[in-house]
mmCIF file of C-alpha atoms and ligand atoms in Angstrom:
data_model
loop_
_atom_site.group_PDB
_atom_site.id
_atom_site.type_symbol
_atom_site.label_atom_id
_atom_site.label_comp_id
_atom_site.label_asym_id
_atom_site.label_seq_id
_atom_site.Cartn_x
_atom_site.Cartn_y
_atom_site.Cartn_z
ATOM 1 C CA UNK D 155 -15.760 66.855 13.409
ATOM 2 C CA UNK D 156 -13.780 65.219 16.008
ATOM 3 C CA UNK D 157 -12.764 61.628 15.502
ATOM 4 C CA UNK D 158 -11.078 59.046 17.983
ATOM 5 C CA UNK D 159 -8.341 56.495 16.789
ATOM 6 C CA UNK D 160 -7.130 53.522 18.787
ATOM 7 C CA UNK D 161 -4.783 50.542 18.700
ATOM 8 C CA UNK D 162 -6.012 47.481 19.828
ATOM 9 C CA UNK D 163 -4.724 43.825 20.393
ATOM 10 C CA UNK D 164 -1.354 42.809 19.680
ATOM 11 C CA UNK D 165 1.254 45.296 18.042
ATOM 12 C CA UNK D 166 2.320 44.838 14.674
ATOM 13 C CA UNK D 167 4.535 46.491 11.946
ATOM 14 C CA UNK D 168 2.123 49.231 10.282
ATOM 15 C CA UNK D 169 -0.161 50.626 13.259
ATOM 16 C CA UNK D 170 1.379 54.041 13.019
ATOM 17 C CA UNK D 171 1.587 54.499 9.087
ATOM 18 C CA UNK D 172 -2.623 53.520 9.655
ATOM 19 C CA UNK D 173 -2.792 56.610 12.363
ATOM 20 C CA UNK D 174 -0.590 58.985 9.874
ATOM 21 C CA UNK D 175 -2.378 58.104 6.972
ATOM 22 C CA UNK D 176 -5.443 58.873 8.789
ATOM 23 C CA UNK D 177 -4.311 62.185 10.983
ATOM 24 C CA UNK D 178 -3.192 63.349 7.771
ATOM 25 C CA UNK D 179 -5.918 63.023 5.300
ATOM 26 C CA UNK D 180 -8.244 63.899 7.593
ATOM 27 C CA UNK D 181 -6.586 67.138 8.882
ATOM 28 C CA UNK D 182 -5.612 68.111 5.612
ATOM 29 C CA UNK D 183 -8.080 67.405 3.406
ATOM 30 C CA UNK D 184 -11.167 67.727 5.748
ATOM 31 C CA UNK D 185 -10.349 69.582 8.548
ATOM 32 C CA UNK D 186 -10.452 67.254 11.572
ATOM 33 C CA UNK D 187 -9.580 66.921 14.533
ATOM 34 C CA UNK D 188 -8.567 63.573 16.210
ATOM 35 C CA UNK D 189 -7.807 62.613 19.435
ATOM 36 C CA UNK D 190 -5.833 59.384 20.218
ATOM 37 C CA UNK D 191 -6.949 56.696 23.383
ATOM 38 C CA UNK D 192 -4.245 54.661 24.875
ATOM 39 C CA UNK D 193 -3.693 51.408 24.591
ATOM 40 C CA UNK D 194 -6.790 50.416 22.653
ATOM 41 C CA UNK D 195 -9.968 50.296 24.714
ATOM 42 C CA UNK D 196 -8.538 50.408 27.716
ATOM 43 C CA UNK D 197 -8.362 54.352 27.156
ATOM 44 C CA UNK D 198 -11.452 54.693 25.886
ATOM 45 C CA UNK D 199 -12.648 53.210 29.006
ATOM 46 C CA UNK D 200 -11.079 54.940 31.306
ATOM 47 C CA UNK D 201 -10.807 58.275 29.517
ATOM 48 C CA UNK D 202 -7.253 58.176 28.888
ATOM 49 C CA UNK D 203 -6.729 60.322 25.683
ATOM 50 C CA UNK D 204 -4.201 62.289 23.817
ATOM 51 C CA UNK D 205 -4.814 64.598 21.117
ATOM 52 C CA UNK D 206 -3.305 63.552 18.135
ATOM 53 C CA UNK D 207 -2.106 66.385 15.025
ATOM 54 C CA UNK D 208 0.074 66.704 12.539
ATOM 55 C CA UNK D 209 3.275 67.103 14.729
ATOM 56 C CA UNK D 210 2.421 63.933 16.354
ATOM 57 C CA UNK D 211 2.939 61.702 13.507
ATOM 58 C CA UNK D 212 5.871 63.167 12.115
ATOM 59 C CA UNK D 213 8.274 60.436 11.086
ATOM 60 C CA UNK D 214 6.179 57.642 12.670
ATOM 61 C CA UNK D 215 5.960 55.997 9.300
ATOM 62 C CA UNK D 216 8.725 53.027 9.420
ATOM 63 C CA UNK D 217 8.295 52.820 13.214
ATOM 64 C CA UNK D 218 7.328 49.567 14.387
ATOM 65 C CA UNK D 219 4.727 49.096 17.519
ATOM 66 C CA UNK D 220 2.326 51.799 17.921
ATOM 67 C CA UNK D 221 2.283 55.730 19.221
ATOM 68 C CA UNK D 222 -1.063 54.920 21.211
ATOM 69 C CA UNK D 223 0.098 51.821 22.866
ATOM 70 C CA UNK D 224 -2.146 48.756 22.989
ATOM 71 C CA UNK D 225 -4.158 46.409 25.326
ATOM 72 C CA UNK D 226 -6.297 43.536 24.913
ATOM 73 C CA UNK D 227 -9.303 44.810 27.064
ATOM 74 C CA UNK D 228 -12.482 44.008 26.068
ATOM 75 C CA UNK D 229 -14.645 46.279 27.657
ATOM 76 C CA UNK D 230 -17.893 43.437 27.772
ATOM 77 C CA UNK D 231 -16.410 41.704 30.564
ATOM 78 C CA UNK D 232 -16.024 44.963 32.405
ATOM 79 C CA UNK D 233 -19.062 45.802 34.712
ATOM 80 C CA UNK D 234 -19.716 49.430 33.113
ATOM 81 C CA UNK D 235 -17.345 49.162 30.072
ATOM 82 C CA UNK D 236 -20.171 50.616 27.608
ATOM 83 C CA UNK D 237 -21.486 53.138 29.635
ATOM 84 C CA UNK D 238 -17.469 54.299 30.284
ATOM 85 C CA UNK D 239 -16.326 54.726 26.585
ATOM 86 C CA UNK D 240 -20.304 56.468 25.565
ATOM 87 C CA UNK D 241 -18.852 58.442 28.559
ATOM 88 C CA UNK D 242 -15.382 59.567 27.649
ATOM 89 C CA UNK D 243 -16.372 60.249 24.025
ATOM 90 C CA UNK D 244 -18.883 62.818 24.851
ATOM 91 C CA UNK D 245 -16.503 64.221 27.288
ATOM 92 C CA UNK D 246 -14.059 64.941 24.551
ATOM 93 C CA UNK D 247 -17.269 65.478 21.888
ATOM 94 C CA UNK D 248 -16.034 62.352 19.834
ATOM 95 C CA UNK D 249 -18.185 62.251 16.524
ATOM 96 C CA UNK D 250 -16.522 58.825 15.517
ATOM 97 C CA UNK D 251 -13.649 56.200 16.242
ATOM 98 C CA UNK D 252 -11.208 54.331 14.233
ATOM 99 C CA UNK D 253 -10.330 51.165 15.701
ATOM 100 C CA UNK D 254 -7.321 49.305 14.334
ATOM 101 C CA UNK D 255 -7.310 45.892 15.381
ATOM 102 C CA UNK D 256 -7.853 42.491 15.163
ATOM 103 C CA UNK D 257 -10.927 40.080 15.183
ATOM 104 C CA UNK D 258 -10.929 40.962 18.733
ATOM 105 C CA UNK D 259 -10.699 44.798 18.443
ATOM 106 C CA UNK D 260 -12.873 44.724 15.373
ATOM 107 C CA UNK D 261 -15.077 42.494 17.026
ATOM 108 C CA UNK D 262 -15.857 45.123 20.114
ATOM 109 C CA UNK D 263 -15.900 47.789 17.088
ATOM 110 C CA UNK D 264 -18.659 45.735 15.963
ATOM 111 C CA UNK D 265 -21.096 45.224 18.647
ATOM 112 C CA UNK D 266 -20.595 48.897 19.622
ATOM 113 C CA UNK D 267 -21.578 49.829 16.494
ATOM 114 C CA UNK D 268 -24.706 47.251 16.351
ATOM 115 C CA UNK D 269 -25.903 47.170 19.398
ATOM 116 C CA UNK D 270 -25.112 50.655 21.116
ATOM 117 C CA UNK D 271 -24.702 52.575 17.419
ATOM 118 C CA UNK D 272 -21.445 54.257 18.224
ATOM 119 C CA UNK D 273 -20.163 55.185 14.618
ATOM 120 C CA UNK D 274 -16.729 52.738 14.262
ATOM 121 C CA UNK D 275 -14.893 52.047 11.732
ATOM 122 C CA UNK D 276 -12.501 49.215 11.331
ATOM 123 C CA UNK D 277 -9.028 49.343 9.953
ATOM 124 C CA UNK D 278 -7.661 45.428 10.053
ATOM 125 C CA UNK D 279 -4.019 44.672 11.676
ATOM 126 C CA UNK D 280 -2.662 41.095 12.104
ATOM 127 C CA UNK D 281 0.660 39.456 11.545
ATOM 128 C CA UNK D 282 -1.131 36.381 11.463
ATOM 129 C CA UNK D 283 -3.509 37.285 8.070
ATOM 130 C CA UNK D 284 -6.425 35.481 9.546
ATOM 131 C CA UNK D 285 -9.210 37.752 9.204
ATOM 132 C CA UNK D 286 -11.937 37.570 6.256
ATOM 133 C CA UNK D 287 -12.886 40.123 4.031
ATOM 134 C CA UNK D 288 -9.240 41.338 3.095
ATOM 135 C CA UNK D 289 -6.831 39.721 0.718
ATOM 136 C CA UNK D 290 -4.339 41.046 3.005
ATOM 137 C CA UNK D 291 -4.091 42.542 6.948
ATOM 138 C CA UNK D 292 -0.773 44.711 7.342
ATOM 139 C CA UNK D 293 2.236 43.159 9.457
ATOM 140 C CA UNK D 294 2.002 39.896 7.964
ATOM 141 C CA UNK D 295 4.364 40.600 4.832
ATOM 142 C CA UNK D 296 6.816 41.654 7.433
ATOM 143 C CA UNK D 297 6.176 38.984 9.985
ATOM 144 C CA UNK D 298 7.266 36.809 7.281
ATOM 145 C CA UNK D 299 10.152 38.638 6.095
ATOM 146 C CA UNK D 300 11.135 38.016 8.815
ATOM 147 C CA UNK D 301 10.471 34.716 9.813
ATOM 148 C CA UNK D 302 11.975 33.743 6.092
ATOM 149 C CA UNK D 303 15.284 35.805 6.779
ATOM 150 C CA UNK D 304 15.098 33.395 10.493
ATOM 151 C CA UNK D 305 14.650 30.256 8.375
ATOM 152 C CA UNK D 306 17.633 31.589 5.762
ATOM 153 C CA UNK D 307 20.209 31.804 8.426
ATOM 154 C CA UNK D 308 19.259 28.334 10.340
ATOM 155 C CA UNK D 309 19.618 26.427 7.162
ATOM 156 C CA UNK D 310 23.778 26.851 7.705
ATOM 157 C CA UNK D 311 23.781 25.590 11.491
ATOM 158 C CA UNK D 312 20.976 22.760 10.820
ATOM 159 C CA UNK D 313 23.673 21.609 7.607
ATOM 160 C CA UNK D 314 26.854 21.948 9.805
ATOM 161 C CA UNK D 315 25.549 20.330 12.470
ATOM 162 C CA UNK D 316 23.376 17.810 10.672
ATOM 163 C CA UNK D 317 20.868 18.729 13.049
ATOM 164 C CA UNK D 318 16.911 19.083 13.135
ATOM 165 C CA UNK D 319 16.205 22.588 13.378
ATOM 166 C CA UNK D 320 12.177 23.463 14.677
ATOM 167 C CA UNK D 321 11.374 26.726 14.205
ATOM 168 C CA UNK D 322 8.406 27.583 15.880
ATOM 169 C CA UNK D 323 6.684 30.975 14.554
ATOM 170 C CA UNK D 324 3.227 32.372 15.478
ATOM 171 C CA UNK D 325 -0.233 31.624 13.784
ATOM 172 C CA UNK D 326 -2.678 31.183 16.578
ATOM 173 C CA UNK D 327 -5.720 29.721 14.781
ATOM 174 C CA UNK D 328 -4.238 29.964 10.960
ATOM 175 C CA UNK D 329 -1.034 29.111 9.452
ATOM 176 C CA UNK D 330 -0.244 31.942 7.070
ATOM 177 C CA UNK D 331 3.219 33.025 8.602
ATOM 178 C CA UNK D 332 4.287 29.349 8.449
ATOM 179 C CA UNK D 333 3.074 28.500 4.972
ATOM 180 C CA UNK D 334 4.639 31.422 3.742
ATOM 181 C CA UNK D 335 7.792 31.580 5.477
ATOM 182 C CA UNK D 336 8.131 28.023 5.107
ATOM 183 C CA UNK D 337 7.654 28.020 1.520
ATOM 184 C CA UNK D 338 9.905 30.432 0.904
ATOM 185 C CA UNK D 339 12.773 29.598 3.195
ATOM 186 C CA UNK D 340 12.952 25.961 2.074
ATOM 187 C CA UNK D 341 11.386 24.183 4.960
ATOM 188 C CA UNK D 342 11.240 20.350 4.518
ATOM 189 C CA UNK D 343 8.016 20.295 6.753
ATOM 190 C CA UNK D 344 5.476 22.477 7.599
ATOM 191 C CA UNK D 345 2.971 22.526 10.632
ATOM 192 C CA UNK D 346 -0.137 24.561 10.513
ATOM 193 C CA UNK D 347 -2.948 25.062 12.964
ATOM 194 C CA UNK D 348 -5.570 23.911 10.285
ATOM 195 C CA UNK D 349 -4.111 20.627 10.233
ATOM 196 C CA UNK D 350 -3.400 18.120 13.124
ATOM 197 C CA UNK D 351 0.040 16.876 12.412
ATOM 198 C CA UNK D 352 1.036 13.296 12.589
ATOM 199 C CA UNK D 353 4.167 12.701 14.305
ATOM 200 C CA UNK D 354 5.331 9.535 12.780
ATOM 201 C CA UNK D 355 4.875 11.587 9.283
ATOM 202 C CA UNK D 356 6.959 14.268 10.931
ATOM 203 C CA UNK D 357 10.000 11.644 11.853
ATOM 204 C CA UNK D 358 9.957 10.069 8.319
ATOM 205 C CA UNK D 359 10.350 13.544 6.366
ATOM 206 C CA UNK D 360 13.333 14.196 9.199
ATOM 207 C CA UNK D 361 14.720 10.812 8.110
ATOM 208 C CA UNK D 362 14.743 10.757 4.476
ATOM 209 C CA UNK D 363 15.714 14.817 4.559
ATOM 210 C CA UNK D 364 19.277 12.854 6.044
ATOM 211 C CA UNK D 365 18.970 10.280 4.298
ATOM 212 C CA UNK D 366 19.416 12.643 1.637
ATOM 213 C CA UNK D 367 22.442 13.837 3.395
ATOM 214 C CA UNK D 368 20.585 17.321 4.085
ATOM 215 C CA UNK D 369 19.557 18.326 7.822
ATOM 216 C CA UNK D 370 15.601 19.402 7.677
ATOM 217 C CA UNK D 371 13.900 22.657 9.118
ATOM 218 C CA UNK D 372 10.511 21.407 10.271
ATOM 219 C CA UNK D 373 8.645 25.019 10.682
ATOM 220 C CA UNK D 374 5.696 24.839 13.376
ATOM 221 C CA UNK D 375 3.051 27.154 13.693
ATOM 222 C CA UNK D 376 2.507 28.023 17.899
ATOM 223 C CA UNK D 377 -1.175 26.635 17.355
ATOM 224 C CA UNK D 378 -0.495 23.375 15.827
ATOM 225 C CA UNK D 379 -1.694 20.573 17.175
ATOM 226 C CA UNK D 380 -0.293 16.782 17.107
ATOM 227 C CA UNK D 381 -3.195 13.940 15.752
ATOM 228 C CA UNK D 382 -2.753 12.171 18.755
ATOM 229 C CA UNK D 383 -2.661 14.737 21.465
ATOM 230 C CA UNK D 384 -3.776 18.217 22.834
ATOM 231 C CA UNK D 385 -2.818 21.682 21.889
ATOM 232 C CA UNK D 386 1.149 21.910 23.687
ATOM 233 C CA UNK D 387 0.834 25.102 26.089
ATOM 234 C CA UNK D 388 3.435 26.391 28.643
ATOM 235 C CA UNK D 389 0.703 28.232 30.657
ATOM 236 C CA UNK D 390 -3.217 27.589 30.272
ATOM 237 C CA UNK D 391 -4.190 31.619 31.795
ATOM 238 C CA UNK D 392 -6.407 33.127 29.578
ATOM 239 C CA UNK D 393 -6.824 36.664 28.354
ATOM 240 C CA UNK D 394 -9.829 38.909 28.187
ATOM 241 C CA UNK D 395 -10.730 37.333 25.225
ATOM 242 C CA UNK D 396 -10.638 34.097 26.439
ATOM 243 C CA UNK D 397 -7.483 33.484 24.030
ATOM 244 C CA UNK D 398 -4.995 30.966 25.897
ATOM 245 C CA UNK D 399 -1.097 32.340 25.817
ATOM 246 C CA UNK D 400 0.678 30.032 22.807
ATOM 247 C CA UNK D 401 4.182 28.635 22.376
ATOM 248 C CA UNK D 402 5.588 25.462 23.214
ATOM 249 C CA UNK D 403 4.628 23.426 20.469
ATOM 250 C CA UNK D 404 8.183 23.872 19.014
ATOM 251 C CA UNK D 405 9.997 22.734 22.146
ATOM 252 C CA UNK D 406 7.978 19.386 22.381
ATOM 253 C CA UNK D 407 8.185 18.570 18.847
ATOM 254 C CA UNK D 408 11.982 18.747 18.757
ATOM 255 C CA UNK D 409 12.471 16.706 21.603
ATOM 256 C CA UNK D 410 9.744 14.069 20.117
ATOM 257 C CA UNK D 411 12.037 14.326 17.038
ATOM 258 C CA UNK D 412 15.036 13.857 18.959
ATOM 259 C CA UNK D 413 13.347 10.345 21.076
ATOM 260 C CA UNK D 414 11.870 8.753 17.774
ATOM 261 C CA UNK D 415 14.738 9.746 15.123
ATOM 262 C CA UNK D 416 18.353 9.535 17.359
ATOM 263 C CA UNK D 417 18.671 13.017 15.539
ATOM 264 C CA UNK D 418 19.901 15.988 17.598
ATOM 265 C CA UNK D 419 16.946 18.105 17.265
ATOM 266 C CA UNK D 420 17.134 21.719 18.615
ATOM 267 C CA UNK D 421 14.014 24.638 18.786
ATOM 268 C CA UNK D 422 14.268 28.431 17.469
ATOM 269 C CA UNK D 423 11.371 30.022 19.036
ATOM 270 C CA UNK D 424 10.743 33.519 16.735
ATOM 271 C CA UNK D 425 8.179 35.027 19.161
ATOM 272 C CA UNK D 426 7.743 38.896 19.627
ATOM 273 C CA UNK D 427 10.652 39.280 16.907
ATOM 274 C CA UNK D 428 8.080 38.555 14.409
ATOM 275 C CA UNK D 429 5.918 41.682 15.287
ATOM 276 C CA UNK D 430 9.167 44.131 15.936
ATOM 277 C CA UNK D 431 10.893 46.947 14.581
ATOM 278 C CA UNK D 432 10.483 48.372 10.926
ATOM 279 C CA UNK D 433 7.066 47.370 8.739
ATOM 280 C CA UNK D 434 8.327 46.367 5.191
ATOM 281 C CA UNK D 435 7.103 47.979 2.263
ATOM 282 C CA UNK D 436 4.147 45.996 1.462
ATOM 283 C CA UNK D 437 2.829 46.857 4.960
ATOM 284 C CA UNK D 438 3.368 50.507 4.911
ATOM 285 C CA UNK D 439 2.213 51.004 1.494
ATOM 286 C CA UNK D 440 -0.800 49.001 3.203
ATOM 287 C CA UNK D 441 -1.222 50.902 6.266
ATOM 288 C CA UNK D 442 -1.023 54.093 4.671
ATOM 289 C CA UNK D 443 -3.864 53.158 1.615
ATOM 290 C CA UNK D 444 -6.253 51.980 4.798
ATOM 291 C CA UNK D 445 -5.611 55.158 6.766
ATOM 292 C CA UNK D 446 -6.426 57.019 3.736
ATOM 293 C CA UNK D 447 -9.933 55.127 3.042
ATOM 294 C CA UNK D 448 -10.746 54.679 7.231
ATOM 295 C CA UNK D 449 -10.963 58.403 7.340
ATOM 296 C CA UNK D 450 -12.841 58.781 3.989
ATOM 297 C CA UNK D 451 -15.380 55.984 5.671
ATOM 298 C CA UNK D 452 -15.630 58.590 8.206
ATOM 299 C CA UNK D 453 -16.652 61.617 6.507
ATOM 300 C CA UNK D 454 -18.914 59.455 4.395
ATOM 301 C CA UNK D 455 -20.339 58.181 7.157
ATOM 302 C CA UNK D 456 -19.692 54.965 6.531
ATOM 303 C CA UNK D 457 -20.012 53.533 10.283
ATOM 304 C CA UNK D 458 -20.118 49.665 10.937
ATOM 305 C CA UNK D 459 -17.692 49.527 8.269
ATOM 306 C CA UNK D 460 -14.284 48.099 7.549
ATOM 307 C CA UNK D 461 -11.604 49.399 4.935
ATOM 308 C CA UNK D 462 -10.136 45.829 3.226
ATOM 309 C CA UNK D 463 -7.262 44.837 0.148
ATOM 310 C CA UNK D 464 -9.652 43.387 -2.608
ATOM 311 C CA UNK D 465 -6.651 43.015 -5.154
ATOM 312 C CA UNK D 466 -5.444 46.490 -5.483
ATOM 313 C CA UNK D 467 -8.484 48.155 -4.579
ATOM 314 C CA UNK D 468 -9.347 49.170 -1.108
ATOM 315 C CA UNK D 469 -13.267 48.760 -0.113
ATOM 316 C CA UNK D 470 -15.460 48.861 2.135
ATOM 317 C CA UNK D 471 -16.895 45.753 3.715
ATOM 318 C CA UNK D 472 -19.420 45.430 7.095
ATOM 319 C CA UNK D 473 -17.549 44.845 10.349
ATOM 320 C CA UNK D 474 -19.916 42.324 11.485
ATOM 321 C CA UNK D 475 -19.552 40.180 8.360
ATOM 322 C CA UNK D 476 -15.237 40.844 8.573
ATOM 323 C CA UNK D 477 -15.350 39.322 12.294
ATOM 324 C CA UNK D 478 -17.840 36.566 11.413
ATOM 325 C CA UNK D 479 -15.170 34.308 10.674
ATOM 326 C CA UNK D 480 -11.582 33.660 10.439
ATOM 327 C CA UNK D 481 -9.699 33.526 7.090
ATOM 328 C CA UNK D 482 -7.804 29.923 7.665
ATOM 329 C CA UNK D 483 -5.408 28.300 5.122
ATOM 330 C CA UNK D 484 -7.084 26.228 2.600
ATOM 331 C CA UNK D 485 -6.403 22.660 2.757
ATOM 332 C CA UNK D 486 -5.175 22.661 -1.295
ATOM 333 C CA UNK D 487 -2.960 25.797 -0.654
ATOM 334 C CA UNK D 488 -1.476 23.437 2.353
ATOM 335 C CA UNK D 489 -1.421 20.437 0.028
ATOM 336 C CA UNK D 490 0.689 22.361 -2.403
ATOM 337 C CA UNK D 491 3.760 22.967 -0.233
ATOM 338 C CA UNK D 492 3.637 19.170 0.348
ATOM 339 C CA UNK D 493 5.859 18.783 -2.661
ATOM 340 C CA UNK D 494 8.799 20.361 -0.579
ATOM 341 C CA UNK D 495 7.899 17.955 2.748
ATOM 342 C CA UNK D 496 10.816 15.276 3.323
HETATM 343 O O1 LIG A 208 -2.628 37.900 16.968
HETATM 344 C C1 LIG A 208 -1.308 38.150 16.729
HETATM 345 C C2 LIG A 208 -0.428 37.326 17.633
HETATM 346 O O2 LIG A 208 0.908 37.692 17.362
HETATM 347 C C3 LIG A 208 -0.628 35.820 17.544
HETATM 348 O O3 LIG A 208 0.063 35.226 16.489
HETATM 349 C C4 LIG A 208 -0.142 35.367 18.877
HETATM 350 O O4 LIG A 208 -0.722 34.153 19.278
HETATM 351 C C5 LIG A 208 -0.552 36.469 19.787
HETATM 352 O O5 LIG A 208 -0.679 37.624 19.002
HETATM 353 C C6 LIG A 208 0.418 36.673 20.923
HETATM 354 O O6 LIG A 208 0.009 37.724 21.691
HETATM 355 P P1 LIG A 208 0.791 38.290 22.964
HETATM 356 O O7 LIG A 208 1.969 39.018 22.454
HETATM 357 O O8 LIG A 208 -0.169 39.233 23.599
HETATM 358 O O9 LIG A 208 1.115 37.139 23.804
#
């Protein structure tokens, strides 16, 4: 048995506990081989493979980004994309493929699966939590480690300077990293793609935060969007998905802030530093536990299948139904942290 692993979408603190969880298990237990594509399905498009044993996932575990590299092509908007990965995966006799991804990953996993029945299996990766069918999607307990830690340290500059501090972190269609980091870092508002945000309800939280002679962290989420307005972009190109490039949302708010209050208001824009460097525990504990249970979906023949957190049990769930929909913050979990707003 020869099975195929790839990385797809954007990186994120876990991908390579995932591949040595499953290079592992399956070479040790069951006798497999593997071979890795590059940067998600752009390899297996265009044939670009590496094999992938034991010695190549020595001491990968608390690396950050991924040994495969990653891409967002989507292989349906290329002219022979289909015919190109059926191709490379009989050239190097391919039995099955573990694709680690997002909804958009999964979601190609998916329709390969159901409409072309090439045996996938799904292993979910997101900072940003948002997909269905799993309590939990590695990356996002460190994404908001680290966004907290972020959050921690601006608290002293906002209160020397008695100034606004926005902190703008991702969450492109759900505010997970927000809600969480802002909750636990203390934010006196919190911004979430779920929710248009009303700016004059922004200003007076700012205003009594100083009137309480405290300076407020407003945290944003990079798809929030104001009540009265359009989504805030810096740059409207899409990518193969048709997904829009986020972030400015924290830049225009502060210097809304800044015209309506008289407050010095000032943006900390967390980007790419969300997704870098070292996955926390939670995430390779994770990782590893969906690694373990991809590659026993494998040999089980489980295809069309993803491995999800159900509590403390991983199980098996269909791909189609994981990339149906997006998990989104409920509107009482958001109503909850309202205590803390002002
Ligand atoms: O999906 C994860 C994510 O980090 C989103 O929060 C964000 O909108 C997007 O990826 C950014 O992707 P890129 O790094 O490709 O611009």
């Amino acid at each position: 048995m020869k099975v195929g692993v790839l990385t797809g979408g954007g990186d994120c603190p876990g991908l390579n506990a995932v591949i040595r969880g499953v290079v592992r298990k399956g070479v040790q237990e069951y006798g497999y081989e593997f071979t890795g594509f590059k940067d998600g399905w752009r390899g297996a498009v265009e044939g670009d493979a590496v094999p992938l044993g034991i010695p190549a996932v020595r001491g990968i575990l608390p690396r950050g980004g991924t040994i495969l590299g990653s891409s967002r092509t989507n292989p349906f908007t290329l002219d022979d994309g289909v015919r190109q990965i059926r191709d490379t995966l009989a050239k190097h006799e391919v039995d099955a493929l573990i694709a680690i991804g997002g909804e958009d990953t999964l979601g190609v996993a998916a329709r390969l699966h159901a409409e072309y029945g090439i045996p996938c299996v799904g292993v979910p990766k997101t900072i940003d939590n948002d997909l269905s069918a799993t309590d939990y999607t590695f990356g996002f307990d460190t994404a908001v480690g680290i966004a907290t830690e972020a959050i921690d340290r601006l608290h002293t500059t906002a209160e020397s300077h008695m100034r606004v501090l926005v902190v703008e972190v991702m969450g492109r269609h759900a505010g997970w990293i927000a809600l969480h980091s802002g909750l636990a870092g203390g934010a006196n508002a919190i911004l979430i793609p779920e929710q248009r945000f009303d700016l004059d309800q922004v200003c007076a939280w700012v205003t009594s935060r100083f009137k309480a002679s405290y300076a407020p962290i407003v945290v944003v989420a990079e798809g929030a969007v104001p009540k009265d307005g359009d989504m805030v972009l810096k740059d409207a190109t899409t990518d193969s998905f048709g997904h829009v490039r986020l972030s400015g949302v924290g830049e225009w708010l502060a210097k809304e802030i800044e015209a309506r209050t008289g407050k010095e208001a000032r943006t900390t824009v967390l980007g790419h530093v969300q997704r870098g460097g070292t996955p926390s525990a939670f995430d390779r504990w994770l990782a590893t536990r969906f690694g373990l249970h991809a590659v026993d979906a494998v040999r089980d023949g489980a295809f069309g299948t993803m491995v999800a957190l159900r509590g403390t049990d991983i199980v098996r769930v269909p791909l189609a139904e994981a990339t149906a929909r997006l998990k989104t913050v409920d509107p009482a979990l958001y109503r909850e942290a309202g205590v803390f707003f002002g």
